[in-house]
Amino acid sequence: MDIDLVLNELSLSPPARDKQTARQGMLNLVHTANIATDHHINNAIIVHSQFYETEIAPGYSVYDWLFDNELSPDERQLIGKFFTNQFFLDDWQDPEIKDERLGSDFFYNEEPAPAEGLGFAFLLGSLALSVRSEPPDPRWESSSITLKRIWIDEDDEDDNNPKSEEVQVVHASKVEHIQELIPWIEERIQTSVRDGKDLWERKEELFPNLEFCEKVSKQLRKVHYGIKLESIIQRLLELQDYCKTWKSGKFSTKSRDSPGDARQESDQTLNHKKYGPKRIFRCPDGEDRTFTWHISVEENWRIHFFPYDEKPGRMIIGYIGRHLPTVTDPH
């Protein structure tokens, strides 16, 4: 599953009134894109072919901005994250998307120019990004943009007349829009995973901060598409998101980003001669560890995890399955 970033070139017009305003607008764009990548979105922005030559202030092009001496080292590094490996609309290789793009025109309201970037984002099912001007342009102040799509249905041999429809494009011009779109992003991820086997094969892509014990592979292969799978993905995403902001100290449920129901097993269960060993799992490094933490999943399942307190930002997933027996609930 890939969610790409696509630049809305209409947001570059009209140009900003001066270099400083243009510089800030472009930095806001990159900052918004950076926040988007924190939520499993690709870190390259797809742009139109004339992007670098576009004048974003009088006598000041995108190319000038990229090499502006007034940019700080941190700003240059952030810009490089998105504009080192460049993708252009015209270079897209997927034949189905290319054909759909050639056969469709997209327009925003009564704008005479086609909305190429917004339309391409719609075809990809991806996220459109706009440069936020000063003062903000009301056209780009929503996390959803309505376009008019015009196309000819080549499969309908009896009707060669152009057809039209209104379509919605997911869109961001500021960080607040990304926050609004988190449910959409998570739904895209969940619906793109076919089953537990697919989830296992894509675990590094979806959860780069989580390690998985080999035993979890067999447990996930029993999970088919449905509410349980969606719940497992949702809970793993919560652990992944916590790890991304966990920079120091021990794992804590008091952190704002911690999963709401994360809890530890009781000492009575951990020290029980029968139930305690059920929480010991062989880890990827070959060590056996006791997994004291767990969170709930639909249908009375649990995910047992081990926070690497000596390596903040990393966790091991040791078990995904039915609620293990405890002293108070031996079932």
Tab-separated table of C-alpha atoms in Angstrom:
chain	number	residue	atom	x	y	z
A	1	MET	CA	0.000	0.000	0.000
A	2	ASP	CA	1.408	3.380	-1.035
A	3	ILE	CA	-0.087	6.758	-0.214
A	4	ASP	CA	1.755	9.373	-2.234
A	5	LEU	CA	1.961	13.152	-1.959
A	6	VAL	CA	0.914	15.124	-5.047
A	7	LEU	CA	1.430	18.878	-5.401
A	8	ASN	CA	-1.569	21.006	-6.324
A	9	GLU	CA	0.096	23.337	-8.834
A	10	LEU	CA	-2.905	25.702	-8.740
A	11	SER	CA	-1.851	26.704	-5.219
A	12	LEU	CA	1.327	28.283	-6.647
A	13	SER	CA	-0.753	30.898	-8.434
A	14	PRO	CA	-0.856	33.805	-7.960
A	15	PRO	CA	2.765	34.172	-6.812
A	16	ALA	CA	3.503	35.500	-3.331
A	17	ARG	CA	4.111	39.222	-2.958
A	18	ASP	CA	7.809	38.822	-2.031
A	19	LYS	CA	10.588	36.279	-1.512
A	20	GLN	CA	10.151	36.033	2.255
A	21	THR	CA	6.454	35.186	1.946
A	22	ALA	CA	7.154	32.665	-0.829
A	23	ARG	CA	9.963	31.091	1.177
A	24	GLN	CA	7.705	30.663	4.204
A	25	GLY	CA	4.891	29.218	2.108
A	26	MET	CA	7.182	26.573	0.618
A	27	LEU	CA	8.631	25.726	4.029
A	28	ASN	CA	5.096	25.291	5.362
A	29	LEU	CA	4.456	22.883	2.479
A	30	VAL	CA	7.511	20.796	3.367
A	31	HIS	CA	6.666	20.848	7.076
A	32	THR	CA	3.129	19.625	6.343
A	33	ALA	CA	4.550	16.891	4.113
A	34	ASN	CA	6.950	15.888	6.879
A	35	ILE	CA	4.097	15.457	9.363
A	36	ALA	CA	2.261	13.371	6.756
A	37	THR	CA	5.217	10.974	6.515
A	38	ASP	CA	4.950	10.394	10.268
A	39	HIS	CA	1.642	8.708	9.434
A	40	HIS	CA	2.863	6.126	6.892
A	41	ILE	CA	2.787	8.347	3.762
A	42	ASN	CA	5.630	8.290	1.207
A	43	ASN	CA	8.291	10.990	1.518
A	44	ALA	CA	8.411	12.263	-2.064
A	45	ILE	CA	6.174	14.897	-3.644
A	46	ILE	CA	4.911	14.247	-7.176
A	47	VAL	CA	5.035	17.513	-9.159
A	48	HIS	CA	4.235	18.828	-12.634
A	49	SER	CA	6.956	19.113	-15.285
A	50	GLN	CA	7.389	22.908	-14.973
A	51	PHE	CA	7.588	22.860	-11.181
A	52	TYR	CA	11.158	24.098	-10.792
A	53	GLU	CA	10.681	26.945	-13.273
A	54	THR	CA	7.473	28.160	-11.598
A	55	GLU	CA	7.756	31.717	-10.280
A	56	ILE	CA	6.574	31.758	-6.650
A	57	ALA	CA	7.391	35.468	-6.127
A	58	PRO	CA	8.472	38.217	-8.538
A	59	GLY	CA	11.854	37.133	-9.936
A	60	TYR	CA	12.001	34.130	-7.574
A	61	SER	CA	11.393	30.571	-8.821
A	62	VAL	CA	11.142	27.225	-7.055
A	63	TYR	CA	14.689	26.541	-8.264
A	64	ASP	CA	15.852	29.794	-6.617
A	65	TRP	CA	14.140	28.749	-3.392
A	66	LEU	CA	15.888	25.365	-3.315
A	67	PHE	CA	19.281	27.108	-3.375
A	68	ASP	CA	18.352	30.151	-1.283
A	69	ASN	CA	21.281	31.122	0.977
A	70	GLU	CA	18.867	32.310	3.651
A	71	LEU	CA	17.656	28.759	4.302
A	72	SER	CA	19.052	27.227	7.490
A	73	PRO	CA	20.912	23.865	7.436
A	74	ASP	CA	17.913	22.183	9.092
A	75	GLU	CA	15.588	23.639	6.479
A	76	ARG	CA	17.851	22.443	3.669
A	77	GLN	CA	17.926	18.954	5.145
A	78	LEU	CA	14.134	18.833	5.388
A	79	ILE	CA	13.733	20.097	1.814
A	80	GLY	CA	16.180	17.449	0.596
A	81	LYS	CA	14.024	14.745	2.155
A	82	PHE	CA	11.253	15.510	-0.337
A	83	PHE	CA	13.000	16.900	-3.409
A	84	THR	CA	16.099	14.696	-3.768
A	85	ASN	CA	14.269	11.782	-5.387
A	86	GLN	CA	11.845	13.613	-7.635
A	87	PHE	CA	8.747	12.232	-9.336
A	88	PHE	CA	6.926	13.979	-12.181
A	89	LEU	CA	3.327	13.461	-13.269
A	90	ASP	CA	4.396	12.786	-16.862
A	91	ASP	CA	6.866	10.073	-15.811
A	92	TRP	CA	4.343	7.890	-13.990
A	93	GLN	CA	4.773	4.314	-15.215
A	94	ASP	CA	1.570	2.571	-14.119
A	95	PRO	CA	-0.221	1.994	-17.475
A	96	GLU	CA	-3.707	2.024	-15.970
A	97	ILE	CA	-3.135	5.365	-14.236
A	98	LYS	CA	-1.498	6.809	-17.370
A	99	ASP	CA	-4.491	5.801	-19.492
A	100	GLU	CA	-6.973	7.231	-17.000
A	101	ARG	CA	-5.032	10.488	-16.818
A	102	LEU	CA	-4.896	10.824	-20.613
A	103	GLY	CA	-8.618	10.147	-20.855
A	104	SER	CA	-9.734	12.533	-18.108
A	105	ASP	CA	-9.720	16.252	-17.400
A	106	PHE	CA	-10.209	17.665	-13.919
A	107	PHE	CA	-11.306	21.192	-13.055
A	108	TYR	CA	-11.699	23.083	-9.805
A	109	ASN	CA	-14.806	25.297	-9.715
A	110	GLU	CA	-14.662	27.647	-12.713
A	111	GLU	CA	-10.859	27.707	-12.969
A	112	PRO	CA	-9.920	27.684	-16.673
A	113	ALA	CA	-6.716	25.700	-16.121
A	114	PRO	CA	-7.025	21.941	-15.540
A	115	ALA	CA	-6.336	20.794	-11.984
A	116	GLU	CA	-3.575	18.355	-12.938
A	117	GLY	CA	-2.136	17.635	-9.503
A	118	LEU	CA	-5.498	17.394	-7.763
A	119	GLY	CA	-6.804	15.121	-10.507
A	120	PHE	CA	-3.744	12.895	-10.332
A	121	ALA	CA	-4.125	12.604	-6.551
A	122	PHE	CA	-7.709	11.447	-7.127
A	123	LEU	CA	-6.633	8.783	-9.633
A	124	LEU	CA	-3.964	7.490	-7.251
A	125	GLY	CA	-6.211	7.651	-4.206
A	126	SER	CA	-3.442	9.724	-2.623
A	127	LEU	CA	-3.006	12.993	-0.728
A	128	ALA	CA	-2.895	16.341	-2.551
A	129	LEU	CA	-0.745	19.093	-1.021
A	130	SER	CA	-1.170	22.832	-1.476
A	131	VAL	CA	1.136	25.732	-0.698
A	132	ARG	CA	-0.601	27.865	1.925
A	133	SER	CA	-0.384	31.524	0.963
A	134	GLU	CA	-0.426	34.598	3.185
A	135	PRO	CA	-3.208	35.502	3.696
A	136	PRO	CA	-4.565	31.939	3.287
A	137	ASP	CA	-6.415	31.235	0.048
A	138	PRO	CA	-9.917	29.967	0.989
A	139	ARG	CA	-9.798	27.532	-1.949
A	140	TRP	CA	-7.213	25.407	-0.145
A	141	GLU	CA	-8.404	25.675	3.448
A	142	SER	CA	-10.243	22.334	3.524
A	143	SER	CA	-9.051	18.739	3.910
A	144	SER	CA	-11.347	17.713	1.046
A	145	ILE	CA	-11.530	19.358	-2.396
A	146	THR	CA	-14.381	18.872	-4.868
A	147	LEU	CA	-13.389	18.566	-8.547
A	148	LYS	CA	-15.312	18.149	-11.771
A	149	ARG	CA	-14.073	15.202	-13.791
A	150	ILE	CA	-14.778	15.057	-17.543
A	151	TRP	CA	-14.046	11.917	-19.554
A	152	ILE	CA	-15.188	9.745	-22.451
A	153	ASP	CA	-16.194	6.190	-21.623
A	154	GLU	CA	-14.338	4.133	-24.248
A	155	ASP	CA	-16.193	0.988	-23.177
A	156	ASP	CA	-19.518	2.529	-24.180
A	157	GLU	CA	-19.487	2.217	-27.983
A	158	ASP	CA	-22.975	3.713	-28.298
A	159	ASP	CA	-22.164	6.961	-26.538
A	160	ASN	CA	-19.050	8.985	-27.374
A	161	ASN	CA	-20.275	12.098	-25.605
A	162	PRO	CA	-18.134	13.393	-22.725
A	163	LYS	CA	-19.333	12.383	-19.285
A	164	SER	CA	-18.844	14.346	-16.093
A	165	GLU	CA	-19.021	13.754	-12.364
A	166	GLU	CA	-18.011	15.423	-9.120
A	167	VAL	CA	-15.188	13.717	-7.228
A	168	GLN	CA	-13.583	14.332	-3.845
A	169	VAL	CA	-9.830	14.677	-3.367
A	170	VAL	CA	-8.171	14.267	0.022
A	171	HIS	CA	-6.077	17.371	0.589
A	172	ALA	CA	-3.830	19.216	3.040
A	173	SER	CA	-2.351	22.700	3.154
A	174	LYS	CA	-1.485	22.731	6.868
A	175	VAL	CA	-0.610	20.354	9.688
A	176	GLU	CA	-4.140	20.499	11.099
A	177	HIS	CA	-5.426	18.888	7.906
A	178	ILE	CA	-3.095	15.918	8.444
A	179	GLN	CA	-4.546	15.442	11.920
A	180	GLU	CA	-8.052	15.465	10.438
A	181	LEU	CA	-7.015	12.844	7.880
A	182	ILE	CA	-5.496	10.285	10.260
A	183	PRO	CA	-8.695	8.135	10.245
A	184	TRP	CA	-8.617	8.134	6.414
A	185	ILE	CA	-4.938	7.133	6.364
A	186	GLU	CA	-5.499	4.316	8.847
A	187	GLU	CA	-8.534	3.087	6.925
A	188	ARG	CA	-6.468	3.011	3.721
A	189	ILE	CA	-3.841	0.908	5.463
A	190	GLN	CA	-6.380	-1.444	7.011
A	191	THR	CA	-8.324	-2.019	3.805
A	192	SER	CA	-5.126	-2.589	1.822
A	193	VAL	CA	-4.071	-5.561	3.977
A	194	ARG	CA	-5.762	-8.712	2.664
A	195	ASP	CA	-5.254	-11.046	5.611
A	196	GLY	CA	-2.880	-11.986	8.423
A	197	LYS	CA	-0.363	-13.549	6.030
A	198	ASP	CA	-0.239	-10.293	4.044
A	199	LEU	CA	0.179	-8.346	7.285
A	200	TRP	CA	3.148	-10.516	8.285
A	201	GLU	CA	4.827	-10.062	4.913
A	202	ARG	CA	4.411	-6.266	5.101
A	203	LYS	CA	5.267	-5.777	8.766
A	204	GLU	CA	8.552	-3.930	8.085
A	205	GLU	CA	6.773	-1.537	5.709
A	206	LEU	CA	3.864	-0.786	8.047
A	207	PHE	CA	5.584	-1.007	11.443
A	208	PRO	CA	9.296	-0.158	11.037
A	209	ASN	CA	9.793	0.373	14.800
A	210	LEU	CA	8.319	-2.995	15.791
A	211	GLU	CA	10.092	-6.350	15.776
A	212	PHE	CA	8.100	-9.579	15.667
A	213	CYS	CA	8.865	-12.944	17.229
A	214	GLU	CA	8.800	-15.711	14.637
A	215	LYS	CA	5.946	-17.445	16.446
A	216	VAL	CA	3.679	-14.509	15.582
A	217	SER	CA	3.867	-15.514	11.907
A	218	LYS	CA	1.908	-18.712	12.558
A	219	GLN	CA	-0.585	-16.818	14.740
A	220	LEU	CA	-1.272	-14.195	12.062
A	221	ARG	CA	-1.714	-16.742	9.279
A	222	LYS	CA	-4.907	-17.864	11.009
A	223	VAL	CA	-6.425	-14.374	10.739
A	224	HIS	CA	-8.654	-13.626	7.753
A	225	TYR	CA	-9.989	-10.281	6.552
A	226	GLY	CA	-12.535	-8.775	8.931
A	227	ILE	CA	-13.019	-6.893	12.187
A	228	LYS	CA	-10.332	-8.848	14.028
A	229	LEU	CA	-7.688	-8.095	11.386
A	230	GLU	CA	-8.639	-4.413	11.346
A	231	SER	CA	-8.385	-4.304	15.139
A	232	ILE	CA	-4.943	-5.947	15.102
A	233	ILE	CA	-3.685	-3.431	12.535
A	234	GLN	CA	-5.162	-0.520	14.488
A	235	ARG	CA	-3.481	-1.608	17.732
A	236	LEU	CA	-0.120	-2.231	16.046
A	237	LEU	CA	-0.321	1.231	14.472
A	238	GLU	CA	-0.843	2.688	17.958
A	239	LEU	CA	2.317	0.963	19.186
A	240	GLN	CA	4.197	2.108	16.078
A	241	ASP	CA	3.057	5.708	16.589
A	242	TYR	CA	4.144	5.601	20.235
A	243	CYS	CA	7.595	4.344	19.245
A	244	LYS	CA	8.101	7.211	16.794
A	245	THR	CA	7.833	9.775	19.606
A	246	TRP	CA	9.497	7.688	22.337
A	247	LYS	CA	13.007	9.138	22.478
A	248	SER	CA	14.141	8.517	26.068
A	249	GLY	CA	13.161	6.932	29.364
A	250	LYS	CA	11.054	3.851	29.948
A	251	PHE	CA	7.762	2.936	28.302
A	252	SER	CA	4.969	4.717	30.154
A	253	THR	CA	1.191	4.552	29.959
A	254	LYS	CA	1.144	8.160	31.140
A	255	SER	CA	2.516	9.345	27.812
A	256	ARG	CA	-0.002	11.105	25.581
A	257	ASP	CA	0.762	8.710	22.723
A	258	SER	CA	0.596	5.435	24.655
A	259	PRO	CA	-2.179	2.934	23.801
A	260	GLY	CA	-5.082	3.653	26.126
A	261	ASP	CA	-5.526	0.173	27.603
A	262	ALA	CA	-1.891	-0.975	27.769
A	263	ARG	CA	-1.446	-2.854	31.029
A	264	GLN	CA	0.908	-5.251	32.780
A	265	GLU	CA	0.185	-8.751	33.996
A	266	SER	CA	-0.169	-9.149	37.748
A	267	ASP	CA	2.729	-10.539	39.756
A	268	GLN	CA	0.511	-13.467	40.728
A	269	THR	CA	0.132	-14.476	37.071
A	270	LEU	CA	3.768	-13.802	36.131
A	271	ASN	CA	5.044	-15.867	39.074
A	272	HIS	CA	2.543	-18.685	38.579
A	273	LYS	CA	4.312	-21.941	37.643
A	274	LYS	CA	1.779	-22.682	34.870
A	275	TYR	CA	0.675	-19.263	33.593
A	276	GLY	CA	3.947	-17.315	33.930
A	277	PRO	CA	5.885	-19.346	31.319
A	278	LYS	CA	3.109	-18.721	28.788
A	279	ARG	CA	4.351	-15.094	28.664
A	280	ILE	CA	7.930	-16.052	27.756
A	281	PHE	CA	8.671	-15.812	24.020
A	282	ARG	CA	11.784	-16.362	21.897
A	283	CYS	CA	12.798	-12.992	20.390
A	284	PRO	CA	14.455	-12.222	17.019
A	285	ASP	CA	17.866	-11.908	18.723
A	286	GLY	CA	17.530	-15.445	20.130
A	287	GLU	CA	16.813	-14.350	23.712
A	288	ASP	CA	13.821	-15.557	25.712
A	289	ARG	CA	12.021	-12.638	27.342
A	290	THR	CA	9.015	-12.302	29.623
A	291	PHE	CA	6.358	-10.131	27.989
A	292	THR	CA	4.598	-8.365	30.839
A	293	TRP	CA	2.692	-5.789	28.739
A	294	HIS	CA	-0.376	-6.387	26.597
A	295	ILE	CA	-3.258	-4.596	24.860
A	296	SER	CA	-6.695	-5.818	23.829
A	297	VAL	CA	-7.940	-6.773	20.372
A	298	GLU	CA	-11.436	-7.605	19.129
A	299	GLU	CA	-12.940	-11.005	20.003
A	300	ASN	CA	-11.036	-11.266	23.299
A	301	TRP	CA	-7.608	-11.437	21.660
A	302	ARG	CA	-4.458	-9.837	23.026
A	303	ILE	CA	-1.185	-8.436	21.708
A	304	HIS	CA	1.730	-9.007	24.097
A	305	PHE	CA	4.644	-6.628	23.582
A	306	PHE	CA	8.045	-5.957	25.097
A	307	PRO	CA	9.225	-2.314	25.216
A	308	TYR	CA	12.979	-2.015	24.697
A	309	ASP	CA	13.554	0.383	27.612
A	310	GLU	CA	17.294	0.290	26.879
A	311	LYS	CA	16.517	1.174	23.241
A	312	PRO	CA	13.706	3.762	23.319
A	313	GLY	CA	11.678	3.753	20.131
A	314	ARG	CA	11.711	-0.032	19.669
A	315	MET	CA	9.303	-2.784	20.745
A	316	ILE	CA	9.012	-6.528	20.216
A	317	ILE	CA	5.674	-8.162	19.457
A	318	GLY	CA	5.695	-11.580	21.105
A	319	TYR	CA	2.155	-12.879	20.813
A	320	ILE	CA	-1.064	-12.099	18.927
A	321	GLY	CA	-3.881	-14.427	19.845
A	322	ARG	CA	-6.543	-15.437	22.314
A	323	HIS	CA	-6.459	-14.026	25.837
A	324	LEU	CA	-3.874	-16.083	27.733
A	325	PRO	CA	-5.045	-17.636	31.022
A	326	THR	CA	-4.399	-15.752	34.259
A	327	VAL	CA	-4.803	-16.516	37.951
A	328	THR	CA	-8.137	-14.689	38.027
A	329	ASP	CA	-9.299	-15.944	34.622
A	330	PRO	CA	-7.875	-19.428	34.006
A	331	HIS	CA	-10.539	-20.282	31.352
